Coordinates of C-alpha atoms and ligand atoms in Angstrom, one line a residue:
M1 CA -7.7 66.0 127.9
N2 CA -4.4 67.4 126.5
D3 CA -1.6 65.7 128.4
K4 CA 0.9 68.3 127.4
Y5 CA -0.3 70.5 130.3
E6 CA -0.7 69.8 133.9
I7 CA -4.2 70.9 134.5
I8 CA -4.3 72.6 137.9
E9 CA -7.6 72.1 139.5
D10 CA -8.7 75.4 140.9
S11 CA -9.9 74.9 144.4
D12 CA -12.0 78.1 143.9
D13 CA -13.8 76.6 141.0
I14 CA -15.5 73.3 142.0
P15 CA -18.5 73.2 139.6
S16 CA -21.8 73.4 141.5
N17 CA -24.3 73.6 138.7
P18 CA -26.6 70.5 139.0
T19 CA -28.6 71.0 135.8
N20 CA -28.3 69.5 132.4
N21 CA -28.7 72.9 130.7
P22 CA -26.9 72.9 127.4
C23 CA -23.1 73.7 127.7
I24 CA -21.6 76.5 125.6
D25 CA -19.1 74.0 124.3
D26 CA -21.9 71.9 122.8
L27 CA -23.1 74.9 121.0
I28 CA -19.7 76.2 119.9
N29 CA -18.9 72.8 118.5
A30 CA -22.2 72.8 116.6
R31 CA -21.3 76.1 115.1
F32 CA -17.7 75.1 114.4
S33 CA -19.0 72.1 112.6
R34 CA -21.8 73.9 110.9
R35 CA -19.7 76.7 109.6
G36 CA -16.5 74.8 108.9
F37 CA -14.8 76.9 111.5
F38 CA -11.8 74.6 111.7
K39 CA -11.5 74.3 108.0
G40 CA -10.5 77.9 107.9
L41 CA -13.6 79.0 106.1
M42 CA -14.3 82.0 108.3
A43 CA -13.7 85.2 106.5
T44 CA -11.7 86.9 109.2
S45 CA -10.4 84.1 111.4
A46 CA -8.4 81.0 110.6
V47 CA -6.5 78.2 112.3
V48 CA -2.9 78.9 113.0
G49 CA -1.4 75.7 111.8
A50 CA 2.3 75.5 112.5
G51 CA 3.1 77.7 115.4
I52 CA 3.7 81.3 116.0
A53 CA 6.4 81.7 113.4
T54 CA 6.4 85.4 113.7
R55 CA 6.7 85.7 117.4
G56 CA 9.1 88.5 118.4
V57 CA 9.4 89.6 114.9
A58 CA 7.8 92.8 113.5
K59 CA 6.6 91.8 110.1
A60 CA 6.4 94.8 107.7
Q61 CA 3.4 93.2 106.1
S62 CA 1.5 92.5 109.3
P63 CA -2.1 93.8 108.9
S64 CA -2.3 94.6 112.7
T65 CA -2.9 98.2 113.6
L66 CA -1.0 97.7 116.9
T67 CA 2.4 99.3 116.4
F68 CA 4.5 97.7 119.1
K69 CA 6.7 94.7 118.4
S70 CA 5.7 91.5 120.3
I71 CA 8.0 90.4 123.1
P72 CA 8.9 86.8 123.6
Q73 CA 6.5 84.7 125.8
K74 CA 9.3 83.9 128.3
I75 CA 9.0 83.4 132.1
T76 CA 11.5 85.3 134.2
E77 CA 11.9 86.7 137.6
T78 CA 10.9 90.1 136.5
H79 CA 8.4 91.7 134.1
A80 CA 9.0 92.8 130.5
V81 CA 7.3 95.2 128.2
A82 CA 7.6 95.9 124.5
D83 CA 10.5 98.0 123.3
G84 CA 10.0 101.7 123.4
Y85 CA 7.8 101.5 126.5
D86 CA 8.4 102.0 130.2
A87 CA 6.7 100.0 132.8
S88 CA 7.1 101.6 136.3
V89 CA 5.8 100.3 139.6
L90 CA 3.3 102.8 140.9
I91 CA 2.2 101.3 144.1
R92 CA 2.9 98.0 146.0
W93 CA 1.3 95.8 148.7
G94 CA 1.9 97.6 151.9
D95 CA 2.6 101.1 150.5
K96 CA 0.9 104.0 152.1
V97 CA -2.6 104.8 151.1
V98 CA -4.2 107.0 153.7
A99 CA -2.2 110.0 155.0
D100 CA -1.2 108.5 158.4
A101 CA -0.3 105.0 157.1
P102 CA 3.0 103.6 158.5
A103 CA 5.7 102.4 156.2
F104 CA 5.6 98.7 155.1
V105 CA 7.6 96.3 157.3
P106 CA 8.4 92.9 155.9
G107 CA 7.0 90.1 157.9
Q108 CA 5.0 92.3 160.2
V109 CA 1.6 91.3 161.4
D110 CA -0.4 94.5 162.0
A111 CA -4.0 94.8 160.8
N112 CA -4.2 98.5 161.8
A113 CA -1.3 99.3 159.6
Q114 CA -2.6 97.1 156.7
N115 CA -5.9 98.8 156.9
K116 CA -4.2 102.1 155.9
Q117 CA -1.8 100.5 153.4
F118 CA -2.3 99.1 149.9
G119 CA -3.9 95.7 150.1
Y120 CA -2.8 92.5 148.7
N121 CA -3.4 90.9 145.2
C122 CA -4.4 94.0 143.2
D123 CA -7.0 93.0 140.6
Y124 CA -9.4 95.5 139.0
V125 CA -7.9 99.0 138.3
G126 CA -10.2 101.9 137.4
Y127 CA -8.9 105.3 136.4
M128 CA -11.3 108.1 137.3
P129 CA -10.2 111.5 136.0
L130 CA -10.1 114.6 138.2
P131 CA -12.2 116.5 138.2
V132 CA -15.2 114.2 138.0
G133 CA -16.7 114.2 134.5
S134 CA -13.5 115.3 132.9
Q135 CA -11.2 113.5 130.4
N136 CA -8.1 114.5 132.3
S137 CA -5.5 111.9 131.5
D138 CA -2.7 113.2 133.7
H139 CA -4.4 113.5 137.0
G140 CA -7.0 111.2 138.6
L141 CA -8.0 108.6 141.1
L142 CA -6.9 105.1 140.8
C143 CA -9.4 102.6 142.2
V144 CA -7.9 99.2 142.9
S145 CA -9.5 96.0 144.3
H146 CA -7.6 93.6 146.4
E147 CA -9.0 90.2 145.6
Y148 CA -7.5 87.8 148.2
T149 CA -4.3 87.1 150.2
N150 CA -1.5 84.6 149.9
A151 CA -0.6 83.9 153.6
E152 CA 2.3 81.7 152.5
L153 CA 3.9 84.6 150.7
M154 CA 3.1 87.2 153.4
W155 CA 4.7 85.7 156.3
S156 CA 7.5 83.2 157.3
G157 CA 6.6 79.6 158.1
L158 CA 3.1 79.5 156.9
K159 CA 2.1 76.7 154.5
D160 CA -1.6 77.1 154.5
A161 CA -3.9 80.0 155.2
M162 CA -5.9 77.8 157.5
D163 CA -2.8 77.9 159.8
A164 CA -2.9 81.7 160.1
S165 CA -3.2 83.0 163.7
E166 CA -6.0 85.4 164.7
E167 CA -3.7 88.3 164.4
Q168 CA -2.7 87.2 160.9
A169 CA -6.3 86.5 160.0
L170 CA -7.2 90.1 161.0
H171 CA -4.2 91.3 158.9
E172 CA -5.5 89.3 155.9
I173 CA -9.1 90.7 156.3
A174 CA -7.5 94.2 156.3
A175 CA -5.6 93.3 153.1
H176 CA -8.8 92.6 151.2
G177 CA -11.2 95.1 149.7
H178 CA -10.3 98.2 147.8
S179 CA -7.9 101.2 147.7
V180 CA -8.5 104.6 146.2
I181 CA -5.4 106.7 145.6
E182 CA -4.8 109.9 143.8
V183 CA -2.3 109.8 141.0
K184 CA -0.6 112.4 138.9
K185 CA 1.6 112.4 135.8
T186 CA 4.5 114.9 136.1
G187 CA 7.3 115.0 133.6
G188 CA 5.9 111.9 132.0
K189 CA 6.1 109.9 135.3
W190 CA 3.1 108.7 137.3
Q191 CA 3.3 109.2 141.1
V192 CA 0.9 108.7 144.0
V193 CA -0.2 112.0 145.6
D194 CA 0.9 111.9 149.1
G195 CA -1.7 112.8 151.8
S196 CA -4.5 113.0 149.2
D197 CA -8.0 113.8 150.7
Y198 CA -9.4 111.3 148.3
A199 CA -7.2 108.4 149.6
R200 CA -9.3 105.7 151.1
R201 CA -9.1 102.0 152.2
I202 CA -12.3 100.0 152.0
S203 CA -12.0 96.6 153.8
P204 CA -13.9 93.9 155.6
I205 CA -12.5 95.2 158.8
D206 CA -14.5 98.3 159.2
T207 CA -16.2 99.7 156.1
E208 CA -19.9 99.8 156.5
M209 CA -21.9 99.3 153.4
Q210 CA -25.6 99.7 152.5
I211 CA -27.5 96.9 150.9
T212 CA -30.0 98.4 148.3
G213 CA -32.5 97.1 145.8
P214 CA -35.2 94.4 146.0
A215 CA -33.3 92.1 148.4
A216 CA -32.5 94.9 151.0
G217 CA -34.1 94.2 154.3
H218 CA -35.3 90.8 153.4
D219 CA -35.4 88.3 156.3
R220 CA -32.7 86.1 154.6
L221 CA -30.2 89.1 154.9
K222 CA -30.8 89.6 158.6
T223 CA -27.8 88.7 160.8
N224 CA -26.6 88.9 164.4
T225 CA -25.0 92.3 163.9
D226 CA -27.7 93.7 161.5
P227 CA -31.3 92.8 162.3
T228 CA -32.3 95.2 159.6
G229 CA -30.9 93.3 156.6
T230 CA -29.7 96.5 155.1
R231 CA -26.1 96.9 156.3
V232 CA -22.9 94.8 156.0
I233 CA -19.3 95.3 157.0
G234 CA -17.0 95.0 154.0
T235 CA -16.8 93.3 150.7
L236 CA -14.9 90.1 149.8
N237 CA -12.9 88.6 147.0
N238 CA -13.2 91.7 144.8
C239 CA -12.0 90.5 141.4
A240 CA -12.6 92.5 138.2
G241 CA -14.9 95.5 138.2
G242 CA -16.1 98.4 136.0
K243 CA -16.9 102.0 135.9
T244 CA -20.1 103.9 135.3
P245 CA -20.5 107.0 133.2
W246 CA -21.7 108.9 136.2
G247 CA -18.3 108.5 137.8
T248 CA -18.7 105.5 140.2
V249 CA -16.9 102.3 140.4
L250 CA -18.3 98.8 140.5
I251 CA -16.4 96.1 142.3
A252 CA -17.4 92.5 142.1
E253 CA -17.7 90.0 144.9
E254 CA -16.4 86.8 143.2
N255 CA -15.3 83.7 145.3
F256 CA -16.9 84.8 148.5
N257 CA -17.9 81.3 149.4
G258 CA -14.3 80.4 150.4
Y259 CA -14.3 82.7 153.4
F260 CA -17.2 80.9 155.2
G261 CA -17.3 77.6 157.0
G262 CA -19.5 75.5 159.3
D263 CA -22.2 72.9 158.6
I264 CA -24.6 74.4 156.0
A265 CA -27.0 71.6 156.8
K266 CA -27.6 73.3 160.1
T267 CA -29.0 76.4 158.4
S268 CA -32.2 77.0 156.4
E269 CA -30.0 78.0 153.4
E270 CA -28.5 74.6 152.5
R271 CA -29.6 74.5 148.9
N272 CA -28.6 78.1 148.3
Y273 CA -25.1 77.7 149.9
K274 CA -24.4 74.4 148.1
R275 CA -25.1 76.0 144.8
L276 CA -22.5 78.6 145.6
G277 CA -19.9 76.2 146.9
I278 CA -20.1 77.2 150.7
S279 CA -18.9 74.1 152.8
Q280 CA -17.0 73.0 155.8
D281 CA -13.8 73.5 153.8
S282 CA -13.2 77.2 154.3
W283 CA -10.0 78.5 152.6
Y284 CA -9.1 80.8 155.5
S285 CA -8.7 80.6 159.2
W286 CA -11.0 83.4 159.7
V287 CA -13.9 81.0 160.5
K288 CA -12.0 79.9 163.6
Y289 CA -11.8 83.3 165.2
F290 CA -14.9 85.3 164.0
D291 CA -18.4 84.2 164.2
R292 CA -19.6 86.0 161.1
F293 CA -17.7 83.6 158.9
N294 CA -19.2 80.5 160.7
V295 CA -22.7 79.7 159.2
E296 CA -23.6 77.7 162.3
K297 CA -23.2 80.9 164.4
D298 CA -24.5 83.5 161.9
P299 CA -26.4 81.5 159.3
N300 CA -27.4 84.4 157.0
E301 CA -24.1 86.3 156.7
P302 CA -23.1 84.7 153.3
N303 CA -26.3 86.1 151.8
K304 CA -24.7 89.6 152.2
F305 CA -21.9 88.7 149.8
G306 CA -21.9 87.7 146.1
W307 CA -23.2 91.2 145.0
M308 CA -21.9 94.0 142.9
V309 CA -20.8 96.9 145.0
E310 CA -20.9 100.6 143.8
I311 CA -18.5 103.1 145.2
D312 CA -18.3 106.8 144.7
P313 CA -14.5 107.4 144.8
Y314 CA -14.9 111.2 144.5
D315 CA -16.5 111.3 148.0
P316 CA -14.3 109.5 150.5
T317 CA -17.0 109.6 153.1
S318 CA -19.6 108.0 150.9
M319 CA -21.1 104.6 152.0
P320 CA -20.5 101.8 149.4
K321 CA -23.7 100.3 148.1
K322 CA -24.3 96.6 147.4
R323 CA -26.7 96.5 144.3
T324 CA -28.8 93.4 144.8
A325 CA -30.8 94.2 141.6
L326 CA -27.8 92.8 139.7
G327 CA -28.2 89.5 141.3
R328 CA -26.1 87.3 143.6
F329 CA -23.5 84.9 142.2
K330 CA -19.7 84.8 141.7
H331 CA -19.4 88.2 140.0
E332 CA -16.3 88.5 138.0
G333 CA -17.0 92.2 137.2
A334 CA -19.6 94.4 135.6
T335 CA -19.3 96.9 132.8
V336 CA -21.9 99.5 132.1
I337 CA -22.8 101.0 128.6
I338 CA -25.4 103.7 127.9
N339 CA -27.6 102.6 125.1
K340 CA -28.7 105.1 122.4
D341 CA -32.0 105.6 124.2
N342 CA -30.1 106.4 127.5
S343 CA -31.0 103.0 128.9
V344 CA -28.3 101.7 131.3
V345 CA -27.0 98.2 130.5
A346 CA -24.5 96.3 132.7
Y347 CA -22.9 93.0 131.6
S348 CA -21.6 90.6 134.2
G349 CA -20.2 87.1 134.2
D350 CA -20.4 84.4 136.9
D351 CA -17.0 82.9 137.0
Q352 CA -17.4 79.2 137.6
R353 CA -17.3 76.3 135.3
F354 CA -20.7 75.7 133.8
D355 CA -22.1 79.0 135.2
Y356 CA -23.7 81.8 133.3
L357 CA -23.6 85.1 131.5
Y358 CA -25.9 87.9 132.7
K359 CA -26.9 91.4 131.7
F360 CA -28.9 94.0 133.7
I361 CA -31.1 96.8 132.4
A362 CA -31.8 99.6 134.9
A363 CA -35.4 100.7 135.3
N364 CA -34.7 104.4 134.9
K365 CA -32.8 106.2 132.1
Y366 CA -29.4 107.9 132.3
N367 CA -29.4 111.6 132.6
P368 CA -26.0 112.9 131.1
N369 CA -26.5 116.3 132.8
D370 CA -27.4 115.3 136.4
R371 CA -24.9 113.2 138.2
A372 CA -26.9 113.1 141.4
A373 CA -29.9 111.7 139.5
N374 CA -27.8 108.8 138.2
M375 CA -26.3 107.8 141.5
D376 CA -28.9 105.1 142.3
L377 CA -29.7 103.9 138.7
L378 CA -28.5 100.5 139.6
E379 CA -31.0 100.1 142.5
N380 CA -33.7 98.8 140.4
G381 CA -34.1 97.0 137.0
T382 CA -34.3 93.7 135.3
L383 CA -31.6 91.0 135.4
F384 CA -31.3 88.7 132.3
V385 CA -29.4 85.5 131.7
A386 CA -28.0 84.3 128.3
Q387 CA -29.2 81.3 126.4
F388 CA -27.1 80.6 123.3
H389 CA -28.5 78.8 120.3
E390 CA -26.8 76.6 117.7
D391 CA -28.0 78.9 114.8
G392 CA -25.7 81.7 116.2
S393 CA -28.4 83.6 118.1
L394 CA -28.8 84.1 121.8
D395 CA -31.7 85.1 124.0
W396 CA -31.6 87.2 127.1
M397 CA -34.1 85.7 129.5
P398 CA -35.4 87.8 132.3
L399 CA -35.2 86.7 135.9
I400 CA -38.5 88.1 137.1
F401 CA -40.4 86.6 140.1
G402 CA -43.8 85.2 139.1
E403 CA -42.8 84.6 135.5
G404 CA -42.2 81.2 134.1
P405 CA -40.7 78.8 136.8
L406 CA -39.8 81.6 139.2
T407 CA -42.8 81.0 141.4
A408 CA -43.7 79.7 144.8
E409 CA -43.8 76.2 143.3
N410 CA -40.1 76.4 143.1
D411 CA -39.7 78.1 146.4
F412 CA -39.4 81.7 145.0
H413 CA -41.7 83.9 147.1
S414 CA -40.4 87.4 146.0
Q415 CA -37.9 89.1 143.7
A416 CA -35.5 89.0 146.7
D417 CA -35.6 85.3 146.5
V418 CA -34.9 85.3 142.8
L419 CA -31.9 87.6 143.2
I420 CA -30.4 85.9 146.3
E421 CA -30.5 82.6 144.4
A422 CA -30.0 84.0 140.9
R423 CA -28.0 80.9 139.9
R424 CA -30.9 78.6 140.7
A425 CA -33.4 80.8 139.0
A426 CA -31.2 80.9 135.9
D427 CA -30.9 77.1 136.1
L428 CA -34.7 76.7 135.9
L429 CA -34.8 79.1 132.9
G430 CA -32.4 76.9 131.0
A431 CA -29.4 79.3 130.7
T432 CA -26.4 78.1 128.8
Q433 CA -23.6 76.7 130.8
M434 CA -20.4 78.6 130.1
D435 CA -16.6 77.9 130.4
R436 CA -16.1 80.4 133.3
P437 CA -17.1 83.8 132.2
E438 CA -14.6 86.4 133.4
D439 CA -14.6 90.0 132.0
V440 CA -17.5 90.9 129.8
E441 CA -17.2 94.3 128.1
P442 CA -19.1 96.2 125.5
N443 CA -16.9 97.8 122.7
P444 CA -18.2 101.4 122.2
V445 CA -16.4 101.6 118.9
N446 CA -18.0 98.6 117.0
G447 CA -21.0 98.0 119.4
K448 CA -20.2 94.4 120.0
V449 CA -19.7 92.7 123.4
Y450 CA -16.6 90.6 124.2
V451 CA -16.7 87.8 126.7
M452 CA -13.6 86.2 128.2
L453 CA -14.1 82.5 128.9
T454 CA -11.1 81.5 130.8
N455 CA -11.1 77.7 130.7
N456 CA -13.1 74.6 131.6
S457 CA -11.2 71.3 132.3
K458 CA -14.4 69.7 133.7
R459 CA -16.2 69.7 130.5
K460 CA -17.8 66.3 129.6
E461 CA -15.7 64.1 127.3
G462 CA -16.7 61.8 124.5
N463 CA -18.9 64.3 122.7
A464 CA -18.2 63.5 119.0
A465 CA -19.5 66.9 117.9
N466 CA -17.0 68.6 120.3
P467 CA -13.7 69.6 118.4
R468 CA -11.9 70.4 121.7
A469 CA -12.2 67.4 124.1
A470 CA -11.4 69.8 126.9
N471 CA -10.9 73.6 127.1
P472 CA -7.8 74.2 129.2
H473 CA -7.1 77.5 127.4
G474 CA -10.5 79.2 127.0
H475 CA -11.8 81.3 124.2
V476 CA -13.2 84.8 123.4
L477 CA -16.8 85.2 122.4
E478 CA -18.1 88.1 120.4
L479 CA -21.8 89.1 120.9
T480 CA -23.5 91.3 118.4
P481 CA -26.6 93.3 119.5
P482 CA -29.0 94.3 116.6
G483 CA -29.1 97.8 115.3
G484 CA -25.7 98.4 113.9
R485 CA -22.2 99.5 114.8
G486 CA -21.2 101.7 117.8
K487 CA -23.9 103.8 119.2
D488 CA -26.4 102.2 116.9
A489 CA -26.0 98.8 118.7
D490 CA -29.2 98.1 120.8
H491 CA -27.9 96.6 124.0
T492 CA -31.4 96.4 125.4
A493 CA -32.5 93.9 122.7
S494 CA -33.6 90.5 123.9
R495 CA -31.9 88.7 121.0
F496 CA -28.3 89.0 119.9
T497 CA -26.1 87.0 117.6
W498 CA -22.7 85.4 118.7
D499 CA -19.5 84.1 117.3
I500 CA -16.1 83.0 118.4
M501 CA -13.3 85.5 117.9
I502 CA -10.5 83.5 119.4
A503 CA -10.2 79.8 120.4
A504 CA -7.1 80.1 122.8
G505 CA -4.3 77.6 123.1
N506 CA -1.0 76.9 121.5
P507 CA -1.3 76.7 117.7
A508 CA 1.8 74.5 117.6
V509 CA -0.2 71.8 119.5
A510 CA -2.6 70.3 117.2
D511 CA -4.8 69.0 120.0
D512 CA -5.4 72.5 121.2
K513 CA -7.3 73.3 118.1
A514 CA -6.5 76.9 118.5
V515 CA -8.0 79.6 116.3
Y516 CA -6.3 82.9 115.6
H517 CA -5.3 85.0 112.6
P518 CA -2.8 83.1 110.6
A519 CA -0.2 85.8 111.4
A520 CA -0.8 85.8 115.1
E521 CA 2.4 86.7 117.0
S522 CA 1.4 85.3 120.5
W523 CA -0.7 82.5 121.9
V524 CA -3.2 83.1 124.6
S525 CA -4.1 80.8 127.5
C526 CA -6.8 81.6 130.0
P527 CA -8.1 85.0 129.0
D528 CA -9.4 86.8 132.1
N529 CA -9.6 90.6 132.4
M530 CA -9.7 92.9 129.4
A531 CA -9.6 96.5 128.3
I532 CA -10.8 98.1 125.1
D533 CA -8.7 101.1 123.9
H534 CA -10.2 104.1 122.4
R535 CA -9.7 102.6 118.9
G536 CA -11.8 99.7 119.9
R537 CA -9.0 97.3 120.0
L538 CA -9.0 94.5 122.6
W539 CA -6.4 94.0 125.3
I540 CA -6.6 90.6 126.9
S541 CA -4.9 89.7 130.2
S542 CA -4.3 86.1 131.1
D543 CA -4.5 84.1 134.4
G544 CA -3.5 80.5 134.4
A545 CA -1.2 80.1 131.4
P546 CA 0.6 76.7 131.7
K547 CA 3.5 77.5 134.0
S548 CA 5.9 75.2 132.1
D549 CA 5.4 77.2 128.9
I550 CA 4.6 80.8 128.9
P551 CA 4.0 83.7 131.4
D552 CA 0.7 85.3 132.0
G553 CA 0.6 88.8 130.6
M554 CA -1.0 91.2 128.3
H555 CA -2.0 90.4 124.7
A556 CA -3.7 92.8 122.3
T557 CA -5.5 92.3 118.9
D558 CA -7.7 94.2 116.5
V559 CA -11.3 93.2 116.5
D560 CA -12.2 94.5 113.0
G561 CA -10.3 94.6 109.7
P562 CA -7.5 92.5 108.4
G563 CA -5.8 92.3 111.8
R564 CA -8.7 90.7 113.6
A565 CA -7.6 88.0 116.0
L566 CA -4.0 88.7 115.2
T567 CA -2.7 88.6 118.8
K568 CA 0.4 90.3 119.9
F569 CA 2.3 90.1 123.3
F570 CA 2.9 93.4 125.0
F571 CA 3.7 92.7 128.6
A572 CA 5.0 89.6 130.5
C573 CA 4.4 89.1 134.3
P574 CA 7.2 87.9 136.6
V575 CA 7.1 84.2 137.5
G576 CA 4.0 83.2 139.4
A577 CA 2.0 86.2 138.7
E578 CA -1.2 86.7 136.8
M579 CA -2.1 89.8 134.8
C580 CA -4.9 92.0 136.1
G581 CA -6.1 95.6 135.5
P582 CA -5.8 96.6 132.7
E583 CA -7.0 100.2 132.4
F584 CA -6.2 103.0 129.9
T585 CA -6.4 106.7 130.5
P586 CA -8.9 108.4 128.2
D587 CA -6.0 109.6 125.9
G588 CA -4.7 106.1 125.5
K589 CA -1.2 107.2 126.6
T590 CA -1.1 105.2 129.9
L591 CA -1.9 101.6 130.5
F592 CA -2.3 100.7 134.1
L593 CA -1.6 97.0 134.9
A594 CA -2.0 95.0 138.1
V595 CA 0.5 92.2 138.8
Q596 CA -1.2 89.8 141.1
H597 CA 0.5 87.2 143.3
P598 CA 4.1 87.3 142.0
A599 CA 5.9 84.1 143.2
D600 CA 2.7 82.2 143.5
G601 CA 3.5 78.5 144.2
S602 CA 6.5 79.3 146.4
S603 CA 6.9 80.8 149.9
Y604 CA 7.9 83.8 151.9
D605 CA 11.0 81.9 153.0
A606 CA 12.0 80.8 149.5
P607 CA 10.2 83.0 147.0
S608 CA 10.6 82.3 143.3
T609 CA 11.0 86.0 142.8
R610 CA 11.3 89.1 145.0
W611 CA 9.6 91.3 142.4
P612 CA 9.4 94.2 142.4
D613 CA 12.0 95.3 145.0
F614 CA 14.6 92.5 144.5
Q615 CA 16.0 93.2 148.0
A616 CA 17.0 90.3 150.3
A617 CA 14.6 91.3 153.1
M618 CA 11.6 92.2 150.8
P619 CA 9.0 89.6 149.9
P620 CA 7.3 89.6 146.5
R621 CA 4.7 92.3 146.4
P622 CA 1.6 92.5 144.2
S623 CA 1.8 95.9 142.5
V624 CA 0.2 98.2 140.0
V625 CA 2.4 99.2 137.1
A626 CA 2.0 102.3 134.9
V627 CA 3.1 101.7 131.3
T628 CA 3.8 104.7 129.0
K629 CA 5.5 105.1 125.7
N630 CA 9.0 106.5 125.8
D631 CA 8.1 109.2 123.2
G632 CA 5.0 110.2 125.2
G633 CA 2.6 108.9 122.5
E634 CA -0.4 106.7 122.5
I635 CA 0.2 103.1 123.5
A636 CA 0.3 101.1 120.3
G637 CA -0.8 104.1 118.4
Ligands
FEO701 FE1 -10.9 86.4 140.2 FE2 -12.5 85.2 137.9 O1 -10.9 85.8 138.4
CA702 CA1 -10.5 87.8 137.0
CA703 CA1 -7.9 86.0 137.9

């Protein structure tokens, strides 16, 4: 344990993996030690020994291809972006989404208004060009997920979300889900198109969704309000997400467990719910007012959450679809790549300490000329979980009913059971325990796959082979499919290789054992979301940087060449906020960023910032920011 930092225990991340499956840290340490990683023997990575000497200084000899000058890692009440760039607020919590939405009124409790306005805690941002299938970088749809709510920052006098009234609870429910807005760049500035026909709010108040795939209609999904097991109202805790090449958006249901309460021992799903962290200790007051959140009253309702949801933003009347074939766990997000044989591969992480990394291969192939034929590709396929080996290889193990331990002997009676309890199925297969997998994205330029592992302060101690006695800052893994670079990479292969690209932490703190390029200009803590620009460079957002030291924000680095792992700092969040999004337009000239929970840790009555309005009556408001270069050029180009 590094005592320099106060390790905040995430209440949303109580480990629930009961197995002794090998931990990724054990394997990383074996590789570090085997390859002399910490002795600087890696060809393209090295330990940064004596701090970020170059921070804030553009070094003429820097091998980085990123052309911006790093900004200081300094916490302030407002945001900051690199010189030569503009970061303008595009839409804030409470702003109008659908045509008849009322104006935001600070302190108001009004679920009907909220259900037409931009929700709270913007996380995933997907830019979808208009028209569908185009590369238009000046006009499109912005699809934004609203992960959760901070009651104490939304209204006066509330210390705990469990104290929220029924009216406030309804408002919170309406502030969850997703927003689709139409955006247009005119004269170099992005604006929301008022009264757009595409504008849509998706929320757990009233958005009906279809449950598709192998678990649809299963008895374990039948509830009081849906005896068919094929329908559900809404989606919960939508964290990161992804896009498909056929023009749909995938939004992930992450910490859905926290919305439910009641005694799980009174249900027939106790083992299942325990593994997902559902307990009496709900995080919200919703359970007090609405039966669906109480497992004693509607015991199967939690089985309708924890899925990936697919939305067609180009059709505002379309019904979102929960894709059970991708498994049920705490999905951080999912990103899709089309393999050279037109196979559809989706990578997804289960964001909890000691949980797993997954990929999905659709049963049917992608047809680049027929959007309609692609719309249900995620309905059927095979889910795999990763098992990492000390020799630098990893195996993708299929979760198929009837194979290996996934049989009636272990209480799996169908593929639906395997998917509903994907974590337990993966436990039995011996999947590798990870340090909270967040975004997982394939890089179309070099063909590799990048995995953000945000942190793990619960890792076992006393392992002599473990060079980091705890992992409060996380790391970035690089997976290499066989076949070659770019399109030659075979994402369907069952065996990949892996390596560590960045071991995050402060290089000035020896105990952190951080690993970057020696000329790194920023230090990363708690990598979370990511974007890959069209040159294949990695943009890393952070969530959970030690509040006494550095802000969360946006880092970027080359992945190949002499600037590999040379991190630079591009955007700083205001105090209390984490960095989400990030999303480029196809031309690389705009970077959309989501600033989530500004002023976190304070209250509505005494906020640590009133970002972004800075008006006395205005609370802090989670917002999406559009970043452009003042000269109109490509970001970091
Ligand atoms: Fe919602 Fe894993 O961050
Ligand atoms: Ca995240
Ligand atoms: Ca996060």
